[in-house]
Amino acid sequence: MTESIDIFPWDDNFCTGLAKIDHQHKKLVAILNRLANHAIFGNQQLQLNRVFKELVDYTVYHFQTEEDIWHQYLTDDEMVSDHKLSHDSFIQQVLQLQSELTTTPSEALLEKTISFLTQWLASHILESDRYMVIYVLALESGMNKQAAQDFTQQKMQGSSRHLINVILSIYASLSTNTLHLMRKTRLSNEIQQKLMRSEKRFEKAMFYAQVGYWDLENLNGKMQWSAQMYSLMGTVKETPPTLALMADIIHPKYRATLMTSIKSCYHNGTEHHLQYPITRPSDNQIRWIECRGKRVVAENGKFSISGFAQDITEFKQAEIKLIEQQQQLQFISDNSPFYIARCDETQKYIYVSNPYAALFGLSPDDILGRTVKEVVGEIIYEEISPHIDKVLSGMPASYDLCLLSKELLVQYVPEFDEQQNVIGYISGISDITERKQLEQKLRLAAKVFESQEGIFITDANKTILQANCAFSKITGYREQDIIGKPLTQFNTDADNEQFYDQILDKLRTEDSWEGETWHPHQNGSPFPAYLYIDAVRDEQHCISNYIVTINDISRRKKNEQKIQQLAFYDQLTQLPNRRLLLDRLNRVIISSKRLHKNNAFLFLDIDRFKMLNDTYGHDMGDLLLTSIAERLSECVREEDTLARIGGDEFVIILEGLNEQQITAASQTTEICQKILAAMSRSFQLKNIQYNCSASIGVVLFNDPSTTASEIMKQADIAMYQAKVAGRNTLRFFDPTMQEEISKRAKLESELFDAVKHGHFKLFYQIQVNHQQQPVGAEALIRWLHPQKGIIPPAEFIPYAEESGLILPIGQWVIETACQQLKQWQSHPATKALTISINVSAKQFRQPEFFDQVIDIINQYDIDPTLLKMELTESLLLNDVSNTIVQMHALGKLGIQFSLDDFGTGYSSLQYLKKLPLYQLKIDRSFIRDLITDKSDQSIVKTIISMAQSLSFSVIAEGVETIEQRQFLKSEGCLHYQGYLFGKPLPIEEFAQLVDSMQALDHPSHPDSALSQSA
């Protein structure tokens, strides 16, 4: 039902006596009451402009009616002229009010209009129109003009001007005050209704949360409980709640604590907070209650306590269970053969088992909170720190450690958070002293007895301790003849003695030596021997023994003379043949044990070679094979082996590849692609231009137990897989690795296609100041994959870096960011916003990078001070001088630099002070646990202090809570970025976010133009 009230009620006192005039006056009163109702209740749609037009149209008609009556009876009377001037004044006033529609607030203009109409209506009816009607009716009754005038003045004596002014003042005040009073009454009713709704919602929320509230008027025990309190405590409403009742329900152990806490709250104002078990009278259940209360001071100075109570039985049971589990874990770790500890990412101990602490002669409390370096000492820490760095990078680590005369096996396992960031590691140590001693014995025994080669062992002074039977057979010396004798007995002359001294010098640094020498036989005749000498070291890394392996190579030397007579090389191509290839392959297999490197075996077969021989003859085929050999030689390195093993089959051995198999596979793929590209060029065979291709099978190997035959067989299989795949391609024998290589190649191909077709988009994450006002945004690239959807940069930027595609991608980012700045620049709401872009080290070090940036800035005609480049600390690792020069050159343009992820990598203060930086960016890893982690707090404070001392701005990323922002603000960090303010968004959603944030600061501000510029 719509509310309404007549602020100007119509009655007979306002009637003039002339029905035509009174009817029109009544219409004006209706307009006035319509305006008043809208002002009071606001329940109607009202357009003042339409009301003003209605008033003008109405008054023109009404005034014309009145003037016609005056002219009919009082032609050329002065009162006719005055009345018309009064009408004109009314119309002018209405037009004046209408003109204020765009300058005066609608509510104020509405009150002003009502006040004007009220005064006009009262004065017009009581004086002017009443006078006119009495005058006209007197004339119609037959009076002459003078008599009618005297009669009218006599009638109007009760309505003097003074009385009319008083009435007008009263009406004006009454109308305005009535409007205000009614409006306040309406607002008061609305507030009261909202309060009632709020109280109902509060009661409902308390019910669902199982929270009851209570009031304690004084310490005599009189209390007031909510309905939920009775349910929590298990009592009936008929039982008055008192402190004594609560004491009966609470476990006796907690009664004294309860009273102490209540009294302290009442007398001292301290918060009452207590957890205690109760036995509910209603069902005899034992429940845990958490109770909180605060002192309330009334206007008369009296104290009372108000508080809340909540059933926390489930939480308490979970807490007790957790404590039991922790005790069980502690028991297991204390009785485990492993010494266990946990450290956070700052290398501080956060858990230590008793056996671990006992290893250092300490208790767990002596270690907790200290760093690894503080516990193990400077010397040991220097030895183990590379392994700690490895586990903190996300990789498990394992190593042997000699500590306090014990041989220990130390194993580290990284710990990750939900975002797969390393937050610390677990250390497990086991005592392997006995195992090490056994290994030492087994090592000596294995070197002596597991070989059919001649072996003898000496001590550190080169005195012979032991020799095997093979040694006696080779040299003719019996074991009993040489035991206890010095090694120098085998020196036949001074040159040989000097040769052995050189060997021993090398053993002191490299622990092994091998080579050919002339060794004396027992019969006095020297023979060619091949020696392997290994130095054995003790726990202190001092040489304790020498193990010498000797082989009589007399037969081999004789065979070498025969081998030289054989053809080691292919007569057609002058490349090594199968025999020499196998020799080198076996050598590589043997050396892989010592070098720990990956190697690759490539088997090449010329596609459709038989067709050439059948079509043009074997001479052309031989010419093609020679040309292929020349091209293949250009594709391999000097240390690699290229061989022709028969027909159209070629083999390449790639030695010394990376230790990581996937990287070695990538290196091999690169060489194979180079070979396939070389083969794709036409061959000029005399007067014939011939095109051909090759199929390549690849095997990676590093296992010394693998045979050459197995490798060649696997490569042959892989080569046929390449032919099945369509020729002119390569295949790895390992299907898993082949799949990984194909996946990587596909990703690089898709990334190249994305660059070509522009399948990228910038997302923007807002940056705000300490007043939560937008100051800029960081532009973050996303790959819009046609099938996979949005791909974040972490999944494709590393490949872009390796392939060089980071250069066109980086240039696109700069152009897109500048284009957005240009759009923002033309709108007042966004022209001051900055955009931060990430620039890779490879992109920044381009010689033409400076010119590219200038061209883009000039192209879009932007203010370069609004463009911010975020550089990582890795940029400072190489070529620092040129980096500083490049930054200064760009800085002169007005471009600002922010050092991203500060504190997580390499930061040289020597170069930091030379860099034209504008801002340091605190990494999110220090913000995540900022409120609870003292180390993070210290680091953040240090970064902020250092930035302030260097006159740098500082911004924190990863801010997700109000507490983090408040801490940063209190320490002087006044700019923030993180999910607390907004996640990375497309430009359309980012525009809406900025509009909403600016609307909070300027609620009457017109809609921002940011969305239009987007």
PDB file of N, CA, C and O in Angstrom, residues 27 322 419 432 504 556 743 801 845 907 950 959 972:
ATOM      1  N   LYS A  27      -6.723  22.132  -8.214  1.00  0.00           N
ATOM      2  CA  LYS A  27      -5.732  21.411  -9.047  1.00  0.00           C
ATOM      3  C   LYS A  27      -4.313  21.762  -8.618  1.00  0.00           C
ATOM      4  O   LYS A  27      -3.413  20.921  -8.556  1.00  0.00           O
ATOM      5  N   LEU A 322      45.509 -35.389  17.730  1.00  0.00           N
ATOM      6  CA  LEU A 322      46.723 -34.892  17.081  1.00  0.00           C
ATOM      7  C   LEU A 322      47.912 -34.986  18.024  1.00  0.00           C
ATOM      8  O   LEU A 322      49.015 -35.378  17.627  1.00  0.00           O
ATOM      9  N   GLN A 419      51.699 -24.794  -3.748  1.00  0.00           N
ATOM     10  CA  GLN A 419      52.112 -24.221  -5.040  1.00  0.00           C
ATOM     11  C   GLN A 419      53.426 -24.823  -5.531  1.00  0.00           C
ATOM     12  O   GLN A 419      54.045 -24.310  -6.457  1.00  0.00           O
ATOM     13  N   ILE A 432      76.859 -45.509   8.940  1.00  0.00           N
ATOM     14  CA  ILE A 432      77.330 -46.547   8.005  1.00  0.00           C
ATOM     15  C   ILE A 432      78.815 -46.839   8.231  1.00  0.00           C
ATOM     16  O   ILE A 432      79.526 -47.240   7.312  1.00  0.00           O
ATOM     17  N   LEU A 504     104.084 -40.998  -9.574  1.00  0.00           N
ATOM     18  CA  LEU A 504     103.661 -40.814  -8.196  1.00  0.00           C
ATOM     19  C   LEU A 504     103.175 -39.390  -7.949  1.00  0.00           C
ATOM     20  O   LEU A 504     102.217 -39.164  -7.191  1.00  0.00           O
ATOM     21  N   ARG A 556     100.147 -58.099 -27.877  1.00  0.00           N
ATOM     22  CA  ARG A 556      99.386 -57.025 -28.503  1.00  0.00           C
ATOM     23  C   ARG A 556     100.263 -56.177 -29.404  1.00  0.00           C
ATOM     24  O   ARG A 556      99.848 -55.754 -30.481  1.00  0.00           O
ATOM     25  N   LYS A 743      57.546 -34.765 -27.903  1.00  0.00           N
ATOM     26  CA  LYS A 743      56.702 -33.826 -27.155  1.00  0.00           C
ATOM     27  C   LYS A 743      57.341 -32.449 -27.102  1.00  0.00           C
ATOM     28  O   LYS A 743      56.682 -31.435 -27.300  1.00  0.00           O
ATOM     29  N   GLU A 801      63.027 -19.350 -24.121  1.00  0.00           N
ATOM     30  CA  GLU A 801      64.394 -18.909 -23.858  1.00  0.00           C
ATOM     31  C   GLU A 801      65.392 -19.751 -24.653  1.00  0.00           C
ATOM     32  O   GLU A 801      66.316 -19.220 -25.272  1.00  0.00           O
ATOM     33  N   ARG A 845      69.967  -8.003 -23.268  1.00  0.00           N
ATOM     34  CA  ARG A 845      71.360  -7.882 -23.726  1.00  0.00           C
ATOM     35  C   ARG A 845      71.483  -7.759 -25.236  1.00  0.00           C
ATOM     36  O   ARG A 845      72.592  -7.687 -25.760  1.00  0.00           O
ATOM     37  N   SER A 907      72.533 -11.166  -5.283  1.00  0.00           N
ATOM     38  CA  SER A 907      72.396  -9.715  -5.165  1.00  0.00           C
ATOM     39  C   SER A 907      73.729  -9.142  -4.722  1.00  0.00           C
ATOM     40  O   SER A 907      74.134  -9.322  -3.580  1.00  0.00           O
ATOM     41  N   LEU A 950      68.889   3.524  -0.005  1.00  0.00           N
ATOM     42  CA  LEU A 950      69.341   3.744  -1.377  1.00  0.00           C
ATOM     43  C   LEU A 950      68.360   4.598  -2.173  1.00  0.00           C
ATOM     44  O   LEU A 950      68.512   4.745  -3.387  1.00  0.00           O
ATOM     45  N   VAL A 959      50.838 -10.305  -1.697  1.00  0.00           N
ATOM     46  CA  VAL A 959      50.106  -9.872  -0.497  1.00  0.00           C
ATOM     47  C   VAL A 959      48.680 -10.423  -0.579  1.00  0.00           C
ATOM     48  O   VAL A 959      47.945 -10.090  -1.504  1.00  0.00           O
ATOM     49  N   GLY A 972      57.133   0.651   6.411  1.00  0.00           N
ATOM     50  CA  GLY A 972      57.500   1.641   5.397  1.00  0.00           C
ATOM     51  C   GLY A 972      57.335   1.192   3.976  1.00  0.00           C
ATOM     52  O   GLY A 972      57.691   1.923   3.051  1.00  0.00           O
TER      53      GLY A 972
END
